[in-house]
Amino acid sequence: MRQEITAQGVRVVVVEPGFVATDLASHITDPATRAMAKEMQGSMRTLQPEDIAAAVLYAVSQPSHVSVNEILIRPTDQTR
């Protein structure tokens, strides 16, 4: 996408969040996967939605000549 629209002045940012404290785990239908997600969430200090929002705000608030291409953001203690 970046290669196709950069010439039009559009910036593209890939945001890759780690484990974020949301209700996503409650929507997992497979019991084993749901249990694994809840266990992972309990084993770390998860990111908050506001943490991701702050990272996105950083990327989009850069001057027009700056392109933040990727943001990989994870909880400090997320090991996998």
mmCIF file of C-alpha atoms in Angstrom, residues 11-58:
data_model
loop_
_atom_site.group_PDB
_atom_site.id
_atom_site.type_symbol
_atom_site.label_atom_id
_atom_site.label_comp_id
_atom_site.label_asym_id
_atom_site.label_seq_id
_atom_site.Cartn_x
_atom_site.Cartn_y
_atom_site.Cartn_z
ATOM 1 C CA ARG A 11 1.494 8.056 4.934
ATOM 2 C CA VAL A 12 0.971 4.429 5.947
ATOM 3 C CA VAL A 13 1.702 3.126 9.441
ATOM 4 C CA VAL A 14 1.630 -0.520 10.501
ATOM 5 C CA VAL A 15 0.681 -0.790 14.182
ATOM 6 C CA GLU A 16 1.446 -4.137 15.824
ATOM 7 C CA PRO A 17 0.141 -4.173 19.399
ATOM 8 C CA GLY A 18 0.950 -6.845 21.929
ATOM 9 C CA PHE A 19 -1.515 -7.956 24.577
ATOM 10 C CA VAL A 20 -4.000 -5.154 25.263
ATOM 11 C CA ALA A 21 -6.530 -5.220 28.097
ATOM 12 C CA THR A 22 -9.776 -5.452 26.141
ATOM 13 C CA ASP A 23 -12.825 -7.711 26.206
ATOM 14 C CA LEU A 24 -11.561 -9.604 23.132
ATOM 15 C CA ALA A 25 -10.852 -12.752 25.160
ATOM 16 C CA SER A 26 -14.499 -12.977 26.195
ATOM 17 C CA HIS A 27 -15.472 -13.271 22.518
ATOM 18 C CA ILE A 28 -13.242 -16.287 21.845
ATOM 19 C CA THR A 29 -15.504 -19.285 21.308
ATOM 20 C CA ASP A 30 -12.915 -22.044 21.728
ATOM 21 C CA PRO A 31 -12.694 -22.775 25.486
ATOM 22 C CA ALA A 32 -9.010 -23.770 25.392
ATOM 23 C CA THR A 33 -7.987 -20.658 23.474
ATOM 24 C CA ARG A 34 -10.114 -18.458 25.745
ATOM 25 C CA ALA A 35 -8.475 -19.998 28.828
ATOM 26 C CA MET A 36 -5.018 -19.479 27.324
ATOM 27 C CA ALA A 37 -5.779 -15.817 26.595
ATOM 28 C CA LYS A 38 -7.065 -15.219 30.126
ATOM 29 C CA GLU A 39 -3.997 -16.952 31.571
ATOM 30 C CA MET A 40 -1.697 -14.788 29.460
ATOM 31 C CA GLN A 41 -3.570 -11.662 30.523
ATOM 32 C CA GLY A 42 -3.179 -12.606 34.184
ATOM 33 C CA SER A 43 0.544 -13.240 33.820
ATOM 34 C CA MET A 44 1.542 -9.722 32.730
ATOM 35 C CA ARG A 45 0.845 -6.049 33.032
ATOM 36 C CA THR A 46 -1.146 -5.679 29.831
ATOM 37 C CA LEU A 47 -1.222 -2.587 27.682
ATOM 38 C CA GLN A 48 -4.212 -0.312 27.965
ATOM 39 C CA PRO A 49 -6.131 0.909 24.909
ATOM 40 C CA GLU A 50 -4.839 4.405 25.723
ATOM 41 C CA ASP A 51 -1.258 3.152 25.259
ATOM 42 C CA ILE A 52 -2.030 2.160 21.678
ATOM 43 C CA ALA A 53 -3.901 5.398 21.055
ATOM 44 C CA ALA A 54 -0.866 7.392 22.251
ATOM 45 C CA ALA A 55 1.414 5.469 19.875
ATOM 46 C CA VAL A 56 -0.927 6.104 16.935
ATOM 47 C CA LEU A 57 -1.201 9.779 17.866
ATOM 48 C CA TYR A 58 2.593 9.997 17.887
#
